[in-house]
Coordinates of C-alpha atoms in Angstrom, one line a residue:
M1 CA -64.3 -1.1 23.8
Q2 CA -66.9 -3.6 22.9
S3 CA -65.5 -4.0 19.5
T4 CA -62.0 -4.5 20.9
R5 CA -63.3 -7.3 23.1
Y6 CA -64.9 -9.0 20.2
T7 CA -61.6 -8.7 18.2
V8 CA -59.6 -10.3 21.0
L9 CA -62.1 -13.1 21.3
A10 CA -62.2 -13.6 17.6
V11 CA -58.4 -13.8 17.4
T12 CA -58.2 -16.1 20.3
A13 CA -60.9 -18.4 18.9
T14 CA -59.1 -18.3 15.5
V15 CA -55.8 -19.3 17.2
I16 CA -57.5 -22.1 19.1
L17 CA -59.1 -23.2 16.0
V18 CA -55.9 -23.2 14.1
I19 CA -54.1 -25.1 16.8
A20 CA -57.0 -27.5 17.0
V21 CA -56.8 -27.9 13.2
L22 CA -53.0 -28.4 13.4
I23 CA -53.3 -30.9 16.2
G24 CA -56.0 -32.7 14.3
A25 CA -53.9 -32.6 11.2
T26 CA -50.8 -34.1 13.1
T27 CA -52.9 -37.0 14.2
R28 CA -53.8 -37.9 10.6
P29 CA -51.1 -40.1 8.9
G30 CA -52.4 -39.0 5.5
I31 CA -51.2 -35.5 6.2
M32 CA -48.2 -36.0 8.4
T33 CA -46.5 -38.9 6.5
P34 CA -45.6 -36.8 3.4
V35 CA -44.7 -33.8 5.6
T36 CA -42.4 -35.9 7.8
E37 CA -40.9 -37.7 4.8
R38 CA -39.9 -34.4 3.2
L39 CA -38.6 -32.9 6.4
V40 CA -36.4 -35.9 7.2
G41 CA -35.1 -36.0 3.6
W42 CA -34.2 -32.3 3.8
V43 CA -32.4 -32.7 7.2
T44 CA -30.4 -35.8 6.2
G45 CA -29.8 -35.0 2.6
H46 CA -30.8 -38.6 1.6
E47 CA -33.8 -39.9 -0.1
T48 CA -36.4 -40.9 2.5
S49 CA -39.5 -43.0 2.5
I50 CA -41.9 -43.4 5.5
G51 CA -44.8 -45.8 5.8
A52 CA -46.7 -43.7 8.3
A53 CA -46.2 -40.8 10.7
W54 CA -48.7 -39.2 13.1
L55 CA -49.1 -37.7 16.5
T56 CA -50.7 -39.8 19.2
W57 CA -51.2 -39.6 23.0
E58 CA -49.6 -42.2 25.4
D59 CA -49.1 -40.6 28.8
G60 CA -48.3 -37.5 26.8
P61 CA -47.7 -36.6 23.2
V62 CA -45.8 -39.2 21.1
Y63 CA -44.8 -38.6 17.5
A64 CA -44.9 -42.1 15.9
I65 CA -43.0 -43.0 12.7
R66 CA -43.3 -46.4 11.1
E67 CA -41.3 -48.1 8.4
I68 CA -38.8 -45.4 7.8
D69 CA -36.0 -45.8 5.3
V70 CA -33.3 -43.2 4.9
A71 CA -31.3 -44.3 1.9
D72 CA -27.9 -45.9 3.0
R73 CA -28.3 -44.4 6.6
L74 CA -31.3 -45.7 8.5
Q75 CA -34.1 -48.3 8.5
A76 CA -36.5 -48.8 11.3
G77 CA -39.7 -50.6 11.9
S78 CA -40.7 -48.0 14.5
I79 CA -39.5 -44.7 16.0
D80 CA -41.4 -43.0 18.7
L81 CA -40.4 -39.4 19.7
R82 CA -41.6 -37.8 22.9
P83 CA -41.5 -34.0 22.6
N84 CA -40.1 -32.0 25.5
W85 CA -42.6 -29.2 26.6
F86 CA -39.7 -26.9 27.3
G87 CA -37.6 -27.8 24.3
F88 CA -37.8 -24.2 23.0
L89 CA -35.6 -23.1 25.9
P90 CA -31.8 -22.9 25.4
G91 CA -29.9 -26.0 26.5
I92 CA -32.9 -28.2 26.6
A93 CA -33.4 -30.9 23.9
M94 CA -36.5 -30.7 21.8
V95 CA -37.1 -34.4 22.1
G96 CA -37.0 -35.8 25.6
S97 CA -36.7 -39.4 24.5
A98 CA -36.5 -41.4 21.3
T99 CA -37.3 -45.1 21.0
A100 CA -36.4 -47.2 17.9
A101 CA -36.9 -50.8 17.2
S102 CA -36.3 -53.4 14.5
G103 CA -34.0 -51.7 12.1
T104 CA -30.5 -50.9 10.8
V105 CA -28.2 -47.9 11.4
I106 CA -25.3 -47.3 9.0
I107 CA -22.4 -45.1 10.1
D108 CA -20.3 -44.1 7.2
R109 CA -16.6 -43.6 8.2
T110 CA -15.1 -44.2 4.8
G111 CA -14.0 -40.5 4.7
G112 CA -12.6 -40.6 8.3
G113 CA -13.4 -37.7 10.6
S114 CA -15.2 -37.7 13.9
M115 CA -18.1 -40.0 14.9
S116 CA -19.5 -37.3 17.2
T117 CA -22.7 -35.5 16.2
D118 CA -24.7 -32.4 17.2
Y119 CA -27.9 -34.3 17.6
E120 CA -27.7 -33.8 21.4
S121 CA -29.3 -30.4 20.7
Y122 CA -32.4 -32.1 19.5
I123 CA -32.6 -35.5 21.4
D124 CA -31.8 -36.5 24.9
E125 CA -32.6 -40.1 26.0
V126 CA -32.4 -42.9 23.4
S127 CA -33.7 -46.5 23.7
L128 CA -32.9 -49.1 21.1
S129 CA -33.9 -52.7 20.5
G130 CA -33.3 -55.1 17.6
I131 CA -31.1 -52.6 15.8
D132 CA -28.3 -53.7 13.5
V133 CA -25.3 -51.3 13.5
I134 CA -23.0 -51.2 10.5
I135 CA -19.8 -49.0 10.8
R136 CA -18.2 -48.7 7.4
R137 CA -14.6 -47.7 7.1
A138 CA -12.4 -47.6 4.0
Y139 CA -10.4 -50.6 5.3
A140 CA -12.9 -52.5 7.5
T141 CA -16.5 -52.9 8.3
S142 CA -17.9 -53.6 11.8
R143 CA -21.3 -55.2 12.3
F144 CA -23.2 -55.9 15.5
R145 CA -26.8 -56.1 16.6
I146 CA -28.1 -54.2 19.6
V147 CA -30.5 -56.5 21.4
E148 CA -31.3 -53.8 24.0
G149 CA -29.6 -50.5 24.5
S150 CA -30.2 -47.2 26.3
G151 CA -28.4 -44.0 27.1
S152 CA -28.3 -40.3 26.5
L153 CA -26.8 -38.2 23.7
R154 CA -26.2 -35.5 26.4
G155 CA -24.4 -37.7 29.0
G156 CA -25.2 -40.2 31.7
T157 CA -25.5 -44.0 32.2
L158 CA -25.2 -46.2 29.2
S159 CA -26.3 -49.8 28.9
L160 CA -25.9 -52.2 26.0
D161 CA -26.7 -55.9 25.3
A162 CA -25.4 -56.8 21.8
V163 CA -24.6 -59.7 19.5
A164 CA -21.4 -59.8 17.4
G165 CA -20.9 -62.9 15.3
D166 CA -21.7 -65.9 17.5
G167 CA -20.7 -63.9 20.6
R168 CA -22.5 -61.7 23.1
V169 CA -21.4 -58.2 24.3
Y170 CA -22.6 -56.6 27.6
F171 CA -21.6 -53.0 28.5
R172 CA -22.5 -50.8 31.5
G173 CA -20.8 -47.4 31.6
D174 CA -21.1 -43.7 31.2
G175 CA -20.7 -41.1 28.5
K176 CA -22.4 -39.1 25.8
L177 CA -23.6 -41.0 22.8
A178 CA -23.1 -37.9 20.8
R179 CA -19.5 -37.8 21.9
V180 CA -18.1 -41.3 21.4
E181 CA -14.7 -40.4 22.9
T182 CA -16.4 -39.9 26.3
I183 CA -17.7 -43.5 26.5
A184 CA -16.1 -45.8 29.0
G185 CA -17.4 -48.7 31.2
D186 CA -17.3 -52.3 32.2
A187 CA -17.6 -54.8 29.3
T188 CA -18.1 -58.6 29.0
V189 CA -17.6 -60.4 25.8
E190 CA -18.4 -64.1 25.6
G191 CA -19.2 -66.8 23.0
P192 CA -18.2 -70.1 21.5
N193 CA -15.4 -68.8 19.4
L194 CA -13.5 -65.4 19.5
A195 CA -12.8 -65.6 15.8
T196 CA -16.5 -65.0 14.8
V197 CA -16.7 -62.0 17.1
A198 CA -13.5 -60.5 15.7
E199 CA -14.8 -61.1 12.1
A200 CA -18.0 -59.2 12.9
L201 CA -16.1 -56.3 14.2
G202 CA -13.9 -56.0 11.1
I203 CA -10.7 -57.5 12.6
A204 CA -9.3 -61.0 12.9
A205 CA -8.5 -63.5 15.7
P206 CA -7.6 -67.2 15.7
D207 CA -10.2 -69.9 16.4
V208 CA -10.3 -70.6 20.2
P209 CA -12.5 -72.7 22.5
P210 CA -15.5 -71.1 24.2
F211 CA -14.4 -67.9 26.0
T212 CA -15.4 -65.1 28.5
L213 CA -13.6 -61.8 28.7
N214 CA -14.2 -59.1 31.2
G215 CA -12.5 -55.7 31.2
R216 CA -12.8 -51.9 31.1
L217 CA -13.7 -50.7 27.7
S218 CA -13.0 -47.2 26.4
V219 CA -13.9 -46.2 22.8
N220 CA -13.4 -43.4 20.4
A221 CA -13.7 -43.0 16.6
D222 CA -10.5 -45.0 15.8
N223 CA -9.4 -46.8 19.0
W224 CA -11.1 -49.4 21.2
D225 CA -9.2 -50.2 24.4
L226 CA -10.0 -53.1 26.6
T227 CA -7.9 -53.0 29.8
G228 CA -7.8 -55.0 33.0
I229 CA -8.9 -58.1 31.2
S230 CA -9.8 -61.2 33.2
G231 CA -11.6 -64.3 32.0
E232 CA -11.2 -67.7 30.5
I233 CA -10.5 -69.2 27.1
G234 CA -11.4 -72.9 27.2
D235 CA -9.9 -74.2 30.4
S236 CA -7.2 -71.5 30.6
D237 CA -7.4 -68.2 32.4
I238 CA -6.5 -65.0 30.5
G239 CA -5.6 -61.4 31.6
G240 CA -3.9 -58.3 30.2
A241 CA -4.9 -55.5 27.8
L242 CA -5.5 -55.0 24.1
T243 CA -6.1 -52.1 21.8
V244 CA -7.7 -52.1 18.4
H245 CA -6.5 -49.2 16.2
F246 CA -8.9 -48.7 13.3
R247 CA -6.4 -47.2 10.8
E248 CA -5.5 -47.4 7.1
P249 CA -4.6 -49.6 5.3
R250 CA -5.5 -52.2 8.0
P251 CA -6.6 -52.2 11.6
L252 CA -3.8 -52.8 14.1
I253 CA -4.3 -55.0 17.2
E254 CA -1.9 -54.4 20.1
A255 CA -2.1 -57.0 22.8
D256 CA -0.2 -57.8 26.0
L257 CA -1.8 -61.0 27.5
S258 CA -0.9 -63.6 30.1
S259 CA -2.2 -66.7 31.7
E260 CA -1.5 -68.0 35.1
T261 CA -2.3 -71.5 33.9
L262 CA -2.6 -72.5 30.3
D263 CA -4.3 -75.9 29.4
F264 CA -2.2 -76.8 26.3
D265 CA -5.0 -78.5 24.5
D266 CA -6.8 -75.1 24.3
L267 CA -4.2 -74.3 21.6
G268 CA -5.2 -77.5 19.7
V269 CA -7.9 -75.9 17.6
I270 CA -5.4 -73.3 16.4
I271 CA -3.0 -75.9 15.0
G272 CA -5.4 -78.7 14.2
L273 CA -4.8 -80.9 17.2
P274 CA -7.7 -82.4 19.2
S275 CA -9.0 -80.6 22.2
V276 CA -11.5 -81.0 25.0
N277 CA -13.4 -78.6 27.3
E278 CA -12.9 -80.0 30.8
D279 CA -15.6 -77.7 32.3
G280 CA -18.2 -79.6 30.2
A281 CA -18.8 -76.7 27.8
A282 CA -19.8 -77.9 24.3
L283 CA -17.2 -77.9 21.6
N284 CA -17.5 -75.2 19.0
E285 CA -17.6 -75.9 15.3
A286 CA -13.8 -75.3 14.8
Q287 CA -13.0 -77.7 17.7
E288 CA -15.3 -80.4 16.3
T289 CA -13.8 -80.1 12.9
A290 CA -10.2 -80.3 14.2
N291 CA -11.0 -83.3 16.4
A292 CA -12.8 -85.2 13.6
R293 CA -9.9 -84.7 11.2
Y294 CA -7.2 -85.8 13.6
Q295 CA -9.1 -88.8 14.8
Q296 CA -9.9 -90.0 11.2
S297 CA -6.3 -89.5 10.1
T298 CA -3.4 -91.9 10.4
R299 CA -1.0 -89.0 10.1
F300 CA 1.0 -87.2 12.9
I301 CA 1.2 -83.7 11.3
P302 CA -2.3 -82.1 11.7
D303 CA -4.5 -81.7 8.7
A304 CA -4.7 -77.9 9.3
S305 CA -3.9 -74.7 7.4
I306 CA -3.3 -71.1 8.2
D307 CA -6.2 -68.9 7.3
F308 CA -4.3 -66.3 5.3
S309 CA -7.4 -64.3 4.6
R310 CA -7.3 -63.3 8.3
L311 CA -3.6 -62.3 8.1
S312 CA -4.4 -60.0 5.2
I313 CA -7.0 -57.9 6.9
V314 CA -5.2 -57.0 10.2
D315 CA -1.8 -56.1 11.5
A316 CA -0.9 -57.2 15.0
D317 CA 1.7 -56.8 17.8
V318 CA 1.1 -59.5 20.4
R319 CA 2.9 -60.6 23.5
Y320 CA 1.7 -63.6 25.5
T321 CA 3.1 -65.2 28.6
A322 CA 1.9 -68.5 30.2
A323 CA 3.3 -68.8 33.7
S324 CA 2.3 -72.4 33.9
V325 CA 1.3 -75.0 31.3
V326 CA -0.5 -78.2 31.9
D327 CA -1.2 -81.2 29.6
A328 CA 1.6 -80.2 27.3
P329 CA 3.8 -82.4 25.2
F330 CA 7.6 -82.7 25.9
T331 CA 7.2 -81.5 29.5
I332 CA 6.6 -77.8 28.5
S333 CA 5.9 -76.0 31.7
A334 CA 5.7 -72.3 30.7
F335 CA 6.3 -70.2 27.6
N336 CA 6.6 -66.7 26.2
L337 CA 5.4 -65.6 22.7
D338 CA 6.1 -62.4 20.9
L339 CA 4.8 -62.1 17.4
A340 CA 3.9 -59.5 14.8
I341 CA 1.8 -59.4 11.7
E342 CA 2.2 -56.8 9.0
N343 CA 0.7 -57.0 5.5
S344 CA 0.2 -60.8 5.6
L345 CA 3.8 -61.4 7.0
L346 CA 3.7 -63.3 10.3
T347 CA 6.9 -62.9 12.3
I348 CA 7.6 -65.0 15.3
E349 CA 10.0 -62.7 17.0
E350 CA 10.4 -65.0 20.0
F351 CA 8.9 -68.2 21.3
T352 CA 10.6 -69.5 24.4
A353 CA 9.2 -72.6 26.1
S354 CA 10.5 -73.7 29.5
M355 CA 10.8 -77.5 29.9
V356 CA 12.2 -79.7 32.7
D357 CA 15.6 -78.3 33.4
G358 CA 15.7 -77.0 29.8
Q359 CA 14.4 -74.6 27.2
M360 CA 13.2 -74.5 23.6
S361 CA 13.3 -71.3 21.6
L362 CA 12.0 -70.7 18.1
S363 CA 11.8 -67.7 15.7
G364 CA 10.9 -67.3 12.1
T365 CA 8.5 -66.0 9.5
V366 CA 5.4 -67.1 7.6
N367 CA 5.0 -65.1 4.4
G368 CA 1.4 -65.1 3.3
R369 CA 2.1 -62.5 0.6
E370 CA 3.1 -65.4 -1.6
Q371 CA 1.0 -68.5 -2.5
P372 CA 1.9 -71.1 -1.6
A373 CA 3.1 -69.5 1.6
E374 CA 6.8 -69.5 2.4
S375 CA 8.1 -70.0 5.9
D376 CA 11.5 -70.0 7.6
L377 CA 12.0 -71.4 11.1
S378 CA 15.0 -71.5 13.3
G379 CA 15.2 -73.0 16.8
R380 CA 17.4 -74.2 19.6
F381 CA 16.9 -76.8 22.3
D382 CA 19.0 -76.4 25.4
D383 CA 19.5 -78.8 28.3
L384 CA 16.4 -80.9 27.7
D385 CA 16.0 -83.7 30.2
L386 CA 16.3 -87.0 28.3
E387 CA 14.6 -89.0 31.0
S388 CA 11.5 -86.8 30.6
I389 CA 11.5 -87.1 26.8
V390 CA 12.5 -90.7 26.1
P391 CA 9.9 -93.2 27.4
D392 CA 10.5 -95.9 30.0
R393 CA 13.7 -94.3 31.4
M394 CA 15.7 -95.5 28.5
A395 CA 18.1 -92.5 28.6
R396 CA 19.5 -90.0 31.1
G397 CA 21.4 -86.8 30.5
K398 CA 21.0 -83.4 28.9
L399 CA 20.0 -83.1 25.2
Q400 CA 20.9 -80.1 23.0
G401 CA 19.5 -79.4 19.5
R402 CA 18.9 -77.0 16.7
L403 CA 16.8 -76.7 13.6
D404 CA 16.7 -74.6 10.5
L405 CA 13.9 -75.2 8.1
A406 CA 12.5 -73.6 4.9
L407 CA 8.9 -74.6 4.2
A408 CA 6.6 -74.0 1.3
G409 CA 2.9 -74.6 1.6
S410 CA -0.3 -73.0 3.1
D411 CA -1.2 -76.1 5.1
F412 CA 1.1 -77.9 7.6
R413 CA 1.4 -81.2 5.7
T414 CA 2.2 -79.6 2.4
A415 CA 4.7 -77.2 4.1
F416 CA 6.6 -80.0 5.8
G417 CA 6.4 -82.2 2.8
N418 CA 8.3 -79.5 0.9
A419 CA 10.8 -78.8 3.7
D420 CA 14.5 -78.1 3.2
G421 CA 17.0 -77.7 5.9
S422 CA 18.4 -79.7 8.9
V423 CA 17.5 -80.9 12.4
S424 CA 20.1 -82.0 14.9
F425 CA 20.2 -83.3 18.4
W426 CA 23.2 -84.2 20.5
A427 CA 24.3 -85.1 24.0
E428 CA 27.6 -85.5 25.7
G429 CA 28.0 -87.8 28.7
A430 CA 24.5 -89.2 28.4
R431 CA 23.6 -92.6 29.8
L432 CA 21.5 -95.1 27.9
A433 CA 19.6 -98.2 29.2
A434 CA 21.8 -101.2 28.7
V435 CA 19.2 -103.7 27.6
P436 CA 18.0 -101.8 24.5
I437 CA 21.6 -101.0 23.5
E438 CA 22.5 -104.7 23.7
A439 CA 19.3 -105.6 21.9
A440 CA 20.0 -103.1 19.1
G441 CA 23.2 -105.1 18.4
L442 CA 21.2 -108.4 18.6
D443 CA 23.5 -109.2 21.6
I444 CA 20.9 -111.4 23.2
G445 CA 23.3 -113.0 25.6
E446 CA 24.4 -109.7 27.3
A447 CA 20.8 -108.4 27.1
L448 CA 19.5 -111.5 29.0
V449 CA 22.3 -111.3 31.6
T450 CA 21.6 -107.5 32.2
L451 CA 17.9 -108.0 32.3
A452 CA 18.2 -110.8 34.8
G453 CA 20.5 -108.9 37.1
Q454 CA 18.9 -105.4 37.1
D455 CA 16.2 -104.0 39.3
R456 CA 13.1 -103.2 37.3
D457 CA 12.7 -99.9 39.0
D458 CA 16.5 -99.1 38.7
P459 CA 17.6 -100.1 35.2
V460 CA 21.3 -100.6 34.3
Y461 CA 22.8 -97.8 32.2
V462 CA 25.9 -97.6 30.0
E463 CA 27.9 -94.5 29.4
A464 CA 27.3 -92.8 26.1
P465 CA 30.0 -90.2 25.6
C466 CA 28.7 -89.4 22.1
L467 CA 25.0 -89.3 21.1
V468 CA 24.2 -87.4 17.8
A469 CA 21.1 -87.5 15.6
S470 CA 21.1 -85.3 12.6
L471 CA 18.8 -85.2 9.6
D472 CA 19.7 -83.4 6.3
I473 CA 16.3 -82.5 4.8
S474 CA 15.7 -81.9 1.1
D475 CA 12.3 -81.7 -0.5
G476 CA 10.6 -83.3 2.5
I477 CA 13.0 -86.2 2.8
G478 CA 15.2 -86.3 5.9
T479 CA 18.4 -88.4 5.5
A480 CA 20.3 -89.6 8.6
D481 CA 23.4 -87.5 8.6
P482 CA 24.4 -89.2 10.9
I483 CA 22.5 -90.9 13.7
V484 CA 25.1 -92.3 16.0
A485 CA 25.2 -93.6 19.6
D486 CA 28.7 -94.4 20.9
T487 CA 28.6 -96.2 24.2
E488 CA 31.2 -98.0 26.3
D489 CA 29.8 -101.3 25.0
S490 CA 28.8 -100.6 21.4
V491 CA 28.7 -98.2 18.4
I492 CA 25.2 -97.9 17.0
I493 CA 24.7 -96.3 13.6
V494 CA 21.4 -95.6 12.0
D495 CA 21.2 -95.1 8.3
G496 CA 18.1 -94.3 6.1
T497 CA 15.4 -91.7 5.7
V498 CA 12.6 -90.0 7.5
N499 CA 9.9 -89.0 5.0
L500 CA 8.1 -85.8 5.9
R501 CA 5.8 -86.1 2.9
N502 CA 4.0 -89.3 3.9
E503 CA 5.3 -89.6 7.5
T504 CA 7.1 -92.9 7.0
L505 CA 10.3 -94.3 8.3
D506 CA 13.0 -96.3 6.5
L507 CA 15.9 -96.7 8.9
A508 CA 18.5 -99.5 9.3
V509 CA 20.1 -99.9 12.7
K510 CA 23.6 -101.4 12.8
A511 CA 25.7 -102.1 15.9
D512 CA 29.3 -103.0 16.4
A513 CA 30.2 -104.3 19.9
K514 CA 33.3 -103.1 21.7
D515 CA 33.4 -105.9 24.2
F516 CA 33.6 -109.7 24.0
S517 CA 30.1 -111.2 24.3
W518 CA 28.2 -114.4 23.7
G519 CA 24.7 -115.0 22.3
T520 CA 25.1 -112.4 19.5
L521 CA 23.0 -112.9 16.4
M522 CA 24.2 -111.7 12.9
G523 CA 21.7 -109.4 11.3
D524 CA 20.3 -105.8 11.2
I525 CA 17.3 -104.1 12.7
T526 CA 15.0 -102.1 10.4
V527 CA 12.6 -99.5 11.6
G528 CA 9.7 -98.8 9.2
G529 CA 6.1 -98.0 9.1
S530 CA 4.5 -94.6 9.9
W531 CA 5.3 -92.1 12.6
R532 CA 2.2 -92.9 14.5
D533 CA 2.5 -96.7 14.0
P534 CA 6.2 -97.6 13.5
S535 CA 7.3 -101.2 13.0
I536 CA 10.6 -102.9 14.0
T537 CA 11.9 -106.0 12.1
V538 CA 15.0 -108.1 12.4
D539 CA 16.8 -109.4 9.3
A540 CA 16.6 -113.2 10.0
G541 CA 19.0 -114.2 7.2
G542 CA 22.2 -113.8 9.3
G543 CA 20.6 -115.4 12.4
A544 CA 19.5 -118.5 10.4
A545 CA 23.0 -119.0 9.0
Q546 CA 24.3 -118.9 12.5
V547 CA 21.9 -121.5 13.7
L548 CA 22.8 -123.8 10.7
F549 CA 26.6 -123.4 11.3
A550 CA 26.1 -124.0 15.0
G551 CA 24.2 -127.2 14.2
L552 CA 27.1 -128.5 12.0
L553 CA 29.7 -127.7 14.6
G554 CA 27.6 -129.3 17.3
A555 CA 27.5 -132.6 15.3
V556 CA 31.3 -132.7 15.4
A557 CA 31.8 -131.5 19.0
G558 CA 28.9 -130.2 21.2
P559 CA 30.8 -127.3 22.9
L560 CA 31.8 -125.9 19.5
A561 CA 28.1 -125.2 18.7
A562 CA 28.4 -121.9 20.7
L563 CA 31.2 -120.4 18.7
P564 CA 29.1 -118.7 16.0
F565 CA 27.3 -116.7 18.7
F566 CA 30.4 -115.1 20.2
E567 CA 31.2 -111.4 19.3
T568 CA 34.9 -110.6 19.5
G569 CA 34.3 -107.0 20.4
D570 CA 36.3 -105.1 17.7
G571 CA 34.1 -102.0 17.5
K572 CA 35.9 -98.7 17.3
D573 CA 35.0 -95.3 18.9
V574 CA 33.5 -92.8 16.5
P575 CA 35.1 -89.3 15.9
C576 CA 32.8 -87.8 18.6
R577 CA 34.2 -84.3 18.7
S578 CA 33.9 -83.6 15.0
L579 CA 30.3 -85.1 15.0
L580 CA 29.3 -82.9 17.9
D581 CA 30.8 -79.7 16.3
R582 CA 29.1 -80.4 13.0
A583 CA 25.7 -81.0 14.8
R584 CA 26.1 -77.7 16.6
S585 CA 26.9 -75.8 13.4
G586 CA 24.4 -77.7 11.1
N587 CA 27.0 -78.3 8.4
A588 CA 26.7 -81.5 6.4
L589 CA 29.4 -84.2 6.2
P590 CA 31.9 -83.5 3.4
G591 CA 31.1 -85.5 0.3
G592 CA 27.8 -86.6 1.9
Q593 CA 29.6 -89.1 4.2

């Protein structure tokens, strides 16, 4: 009996001693570092190096790992594991909580498959700070930095504060970190430019002004859904839903978005036009570049290009509606856009802009598969209000139009400089301000009489049964084909060219009066200069001859001095119906007439 007691005591003492030795050993980095290094390498199947590992006590046991590097999988400055006292029981994780800081996690999805793990059997709560996350796919790579994050592999509340590109992402939701498809919650994405956020996530988006997007985010291995979107892009509101499908050979973005009010200059940075942030927010880099280029240029067409590298890495199906548009050119009040991108081919399936009592519609393609890019655009203009388009109430009526253009170039200026096609506008039953019409024919007498008799706020108009302006465009040079205004008083014909390459004008305006008038000068008007700074000159040769002839007649008999300034009014009507039919069809005049 005595010997049995001694045996039990000896065994107990030995066990206690062994435990003490083991505990003591676990607190010694010299012992635990190589043991942990081999164990992690065996579990992960990747070469592992660890700076130090040991057991310490901070309100309970903590297994500390420092400077761990699991090849092509994990790097961390520190990982602290708190063992669970009851982790040996079924259904309870061995590690109650894990904290990691200052490192990188690489998730390899190049072979597809699920992003879910079985680590929930080993670890419950996770807290991360300063961790770069890289998700590798065969067709795209996503990168973001977790500033602060916490959650559970086994389910519960999730919290994330992350940086992607120049933007910030905030997420509060629920789910299991070990089962990605269970994660859903409220998300906010904000930053100076959405394009940098998209690039960081392995997709593409256009440059836009500073933005904030709120919505409900649901994720799984291959789809990210953001629904119930509300927020602002620049000075415009934005709502709707979008889904990112991470698939081969390229990610697909499906978006159905809308704005109650769109500030048109928020689109400026996309097409190279100047923009401002009316809420006082600082301009982003893309806005500053676009503004500087436009302000330093004397050109009208923006010095901007399409970033075809973005078109090549993503496919898209986008629908966008702006119920109201402010600060827009040409009185655009609302528009709808439906576009698709597939393998670097951008297709504008429909762009419809509502204007004052009228509508503009465009469709076409931009083919980035070829360099330089090749584009085709077709459009119609229906019932545009002339009084809203032409300055100083110089015209009234409804304007129709059409365009068909083939462009070649990766930037706007080169593309239009190589344009082929035609552009036509026409109006039936329009009314034109009388003073400019008389002045176009150098009919100074009638212009002065009209100007003296009209109310400044209610100008005198003349009927214009036929108004046609067509350009036949070849290699960036638009030739008047024709430009005609047939009014009850005069026939005005414009000949010459509009140069899309250097944005210059070379037009000659000729008028033939239909009525008898006095004070008419002989000569033509020439319109030249650039689109942004046009010039108007009058051929003085004919007028000088008239003055000389009048002086000679006046020497013989004073009243005869007025004869050279009378117009007999022998102008003829133009073939209006054929001109209108040709403008509608886009056909050129036979024989280039």
